[in-house]
Each structure stands twice: as structure tokens, then as C-alpha cells.
């Protein structure tokens, strides 16, 4: 699955991934996306469970909130997670103010900024 050049605002989920939630997908690529005021139980904006490869590039998160894990992103069971040009502002999660990873094998984070994230 590939999503590019999108804008999400005031997204809410009672469970996981206020804007996008995926389960057991092979390859996920998100590019040039802005998330504003997302809220969920885990992964305020994004929730990934079991994909083989996740790529996040040029992503901006603003005011993401998770009542439990990962104010912006929650990922579990992922073999590869690549993040480049991530901007996170005012994100909150009980654990992992911006990003919470569980059983993720390979992680790459570059050229990113996290401003006022709280756990």
C-alpha cells in the first residue's frame, strides 16, 4: 500500500491508529503526509501490526495523542521500519510520547525532529 501527499485532521479511533491502522500487510509506504490532532488508544495517528516493511518519509505529526502507546506511531511485529524527515510536535502517549515500537527488528531514523513530546 502506498499513500502520498495527503492531509489528515481531527481523526479519532476508539482502538488503534487515529488516522491509519494496518494489519499483516506486506509493504507500506507513506510519503509527504501531515497529521493534525489525531487521537486513539495506541498509535495516535498510525498503527502498524505485522507488515514486512514500513517506510515513512516527509511526515509531519502535530498534536497526536495516544491514551496508551505511541502518541504518533505504534508499530509491532515489523521486520523493517525506515523513517526519514519525520517532524513531531506536541505529541503525547502514556508510553512513547511520539513513537512506540514493539518487536521491530530493523529501525532506521534520520533527519527528524521531535519537539515537545511527552510520555
mmCIF file of C-alpha atoms in Angstrom:
data_model
loop_
_atom_site.group_PDB
_atom_site.id
_atom_site.type_symbol
_atom_site.label_atom_id
_atom_site.label_comp_id
_atom_site.label_asym_id
_atom_site.label_seq_id
_atom_site.Cartn_x
_atom_site.Cartn_y
_atom_site.Cartn_z
ATOM 1 C CA UNK A 1 0.000 0.000 0.000
ATOM 2 C CA UNK A 2 1.258 3.476 -0.811
ATOM 3 C CA UNK A 3 -0.161 6.822 0.332
ATOM 4 C CA UNK A 4 1.341 10.095 -0.841
ATOM 5 C CA UNK A 5 0.582 13.812 -0.499
ATOM 6 C CA UNK A 6 -2.289 13.653 1.984
ATOM 7 C CA UNK A 7 -3.610 15.693 4.908
ATOM 8 C CA UNK A 8 -5.475 14.240 7.903
ATOM 9 C CA UNK A 9 -7.116 16.455 10.553
ATOM 10 C CA UNK A 10 -9.141 15.656 13.707
ATOM 11 C CA UNK A 11 -9.010 11.879 13.234
ATOM 12 C CA UNK A 12 -10.125 9.669 16.148
ATOM 13 C CA UNK A 13 -10.240 5.923 16.736
ATOM 14 C CA UNK A 14 -11.511 4.151 19.853
ATOM 15 C CA UNK A 15 -8.896 1.425 19.354
ATOM 16 C CA UNK A 16 -5.738 1.838 17.273
ATOM 17 C CA UNK A 17 -4.440 4.290 14.700
ATOM 18 C CA UNK A 18 -6.406 7.526 14.761
ATOM 19 C CA UNK A 19 -5.846 8.029 11.020
ATOM 20 C CA UNK A 20 -4.414 4.781 9.576
ATOM 21 C CA UNK A 21 -4.403 1.257 11.010
ATOM 22 C CA UNK A 22 -2.949 -1.742 9.133
ATOM 23 C CA UNK A 23 -2.673 -5.436 9.959
ATOM 24 C CA UNK A 24 -0.472 -8.011 8.174
ATOM 25 C CA UNK A 25 0.239 -6.019 5.014
ATOM 26 C CA UNK A 26 3.476 -6.817 3.161
ATOM 27 C CA UNK A 27 4.785 -3.332 2.260
ATOM 28 C CA UNK A 28 3.569 0.071 3.403
ATOM 29 C CA UNK A 29 4.949 3.368 2.127
ATOM 30 C CA UNK A 30 3.751 6.783 3.345
ATOM 31 C CA UNK A 31 5.238 9.937 1.845
ATOM 32 C CA UNK A 32 4.559 13.689 2.196
ATOM 33 C CA UNK A 33 1.697 13.421 4.700
ATOM 34 C CA UNK A 34 0.561 15.723 7.500
ATOM 35 C CA UNK A 35 -1.408 14.511 10.526
ATOM 36 C CA UNK A 36 -3.088 17.056 12.829
ATOM 37 C CA UNK A 37 -4.968 16.380 16.086
ATOM 38 C CA UNK A 38 -5.140 12.579 15.922
ATOM 39 C CA UNK A 39 -6.319 10.528 18.905
ATOM 40 C CA UNK A 40 -6.541 6.797 19.663
ATOM 41 C CA UNK A 41 -5.827 4.177 22.294
ATOM 42 C CA UNK A 42 -2.488 3.186 20.667
ATOM 43 C CA UNK A 43 -0.752 4.990 17.804
ATOM 44 C CA UNK A 44 -2.353 8.426 17.804
ATOM 45 C CA UNK A 45 -2.016 8.721 14.011
ATOM 46 C CA UNK A 46 -0.567 5.439 12.737
ATOM 47 C CA UNK A 47 -0.804 1.815 13.889
ATOM 48 C CA UNK A 48 1.120 -0.970 12.129
ATOM 49 C CA UNK A 49 0.819 -4.638 13.099
ATOM 50 C CA UNK A 50 2.799 -7.292 11.277
ATOM 51 C CA UNK A 51 3.795 -5.641 7.991
ATOM 52 C CA UNK A 52 7.073 -6.802 6.475
ATOM 53 C CA UNK A 53 8.342 -3.312 5.655
ATOM 54 C CA UNK A 54 7.192 0.191 6.616
ATOM 55 C CA UNK A 55 8.647 3.373 5.100
ATOM 56 C CA UNK A 56 7.691 6.812 6.412
ATOM 57 C CA UNK A 57 9.190 9.783 4.561
ATOM 58 C CA UNK A 58 8.498 13.509 4.922
ATOM 59 C CA UNK A 59 5.779 13.031 7.550
ATOM 60 C CA UNK A 60 4.589 15.767 9.915
ATOM 61 C CA UNK A 61 2.698 14.998 13.118
ATOM 62 C CA UNK A 62 1.026 17.752 15.166
ATOM 63 C CA UNK A 63 -0.876 17.237 18.449
ATOM 64 C CA UNK A 64 -1.009 13.431 18.264
ATOM 65 C CA UNK A 65 -2.293 11.670 21.354
ATOM 66 C CA UNK A 66 -2.449 8.037 22.397
ATOM 67 C CA UNK A 67 -4.133 7.073 25.633
ATOM 68 C CA UNK A 68 -1.617 4.224 25.922
ATOM 69 C CA UNK A 69 1.289 3.715 23.483
ATOM 70 C CA UNK A 70 2.834 5.997 20.849
ATOM 71 C CA UNK A 71 1.405 9.497 20.527
ATOM 72 C CA UNK A 72 2.088 9.415 16.765
ATOM 73 C CA UNK A 73 3.140 5.892 15.761
ATOM 74 C CA UNK A 74 2.734 2.391 17.199
ATOM 75 C CA UNK A 75 4.443 -0.489 15.357
ATOM 76 C CA UNK A 76 4.615 -4.147 16.347
ATOM 77 C CA UNK A 77 5.917 -7.269 14.612
ATOM 78 C CA UNK A 78 7.556 -5.298 11.819
ATOM 79 C CA UNK A 79 10.743 -6.611 10.203
ATOM 80 C CA UNK A 80 11.861 -3.225 8.778
ATOM 81 C CA UNK A 81 10.900 0.345 9.754
ATOM 82 C CA UNK A 82 12.500 3.233 7.843
ATOM 83 C CA UNK A 83 11.757 6.808 8.911
ATOM 84 C CA UNK A 84 13.206 9.873 7.219
ATOM 85 C CA UNK A 85 12.283 13.556 7.576
ATOM 86 C CA UNK A 86 9.851 12.988 10.451
ATOM 87 C CA UNK A 87 8.597 16.101 12.272
ATOM 88 C CA UNK A 88 6.673 15.616 15.509
ATOM 89 C CA UNK A 89 5.228 18.474 17.599
ATOM 90 C CA UNK A 90 3.260 18.308 20.852
ATOM 91 C CA UNK A 91 2.671 14.540 20.871
ATOM 92 C CA UNK A 92 1.626 12.617 23.971
ATOM 93 C CA UNK A 93 1.417 8.963 24.903
ATOM 94 C CA UNK A 94 1.360 7.161 28.224
ATOM 95 C CA UNK A 95 4.428 5.231 26.961
ATOM 96 C CA UNK A 96 6.322 6.556 23.935
ATOM 97 C CA UNK A 97 5.387 10.202 23.595
ATOM 98 C CA UNK A 98 5.820 10.104 19.826
ATOM 99 C CA UNK A 99 6.825 6.596 18.733
ATOM 100 C CA UNK A 100 6.379 3.215 20.421
ATOM 101 C CA UNK A 101 7.982 0.112 18.887
ATOM 102 C CA UNK A 102 7.407 -3.488 19.987
ATOM 103 C CA UNK A 103 9.202 -6.448 18.353
ATOM 104 C CA UNK A 104 10.583 -4.374 15.468
ATOM 105 C CA UNK A 105 13.762 -5.923 14.024
ATOM 106 C CA UNK A 106 15.448 -3.166 11.993
ATOM 107 C CA UNK A 107 14.847 0.549 12.579
ATOM 108 C CA UNK A 108 16.298 3.484 10.682
ATOM 109 C CA UNK A 109 15.595 7.084 11.774
ATOM 110 C CA UNK A 110 17.243 10.041 10.051
ATOM 111 C CA UNK A 111 16.820 13.787 9.523
ATOM 112 C CA UNK A 112 13.998 14.022 12.060
ATOM 113 C CA UNK A 113 12.811 16.446 14.779
ATOM 114 C CA UNK A 114 10.767 15.771 17.895
ATOM 115 C CA UNK A 115 9.569 18.893 19.706
ATOM 116 C CA UNK A 116 7.625 18.843 22.999
ATOM 117 C CA UNK A 117 6.764 15.141 23.065
ATOM 118 C CA UNK A 118 5.636 13.734 26.434
ATOM 119 C CA UNK A 119 5.293 10.282 27.919
#
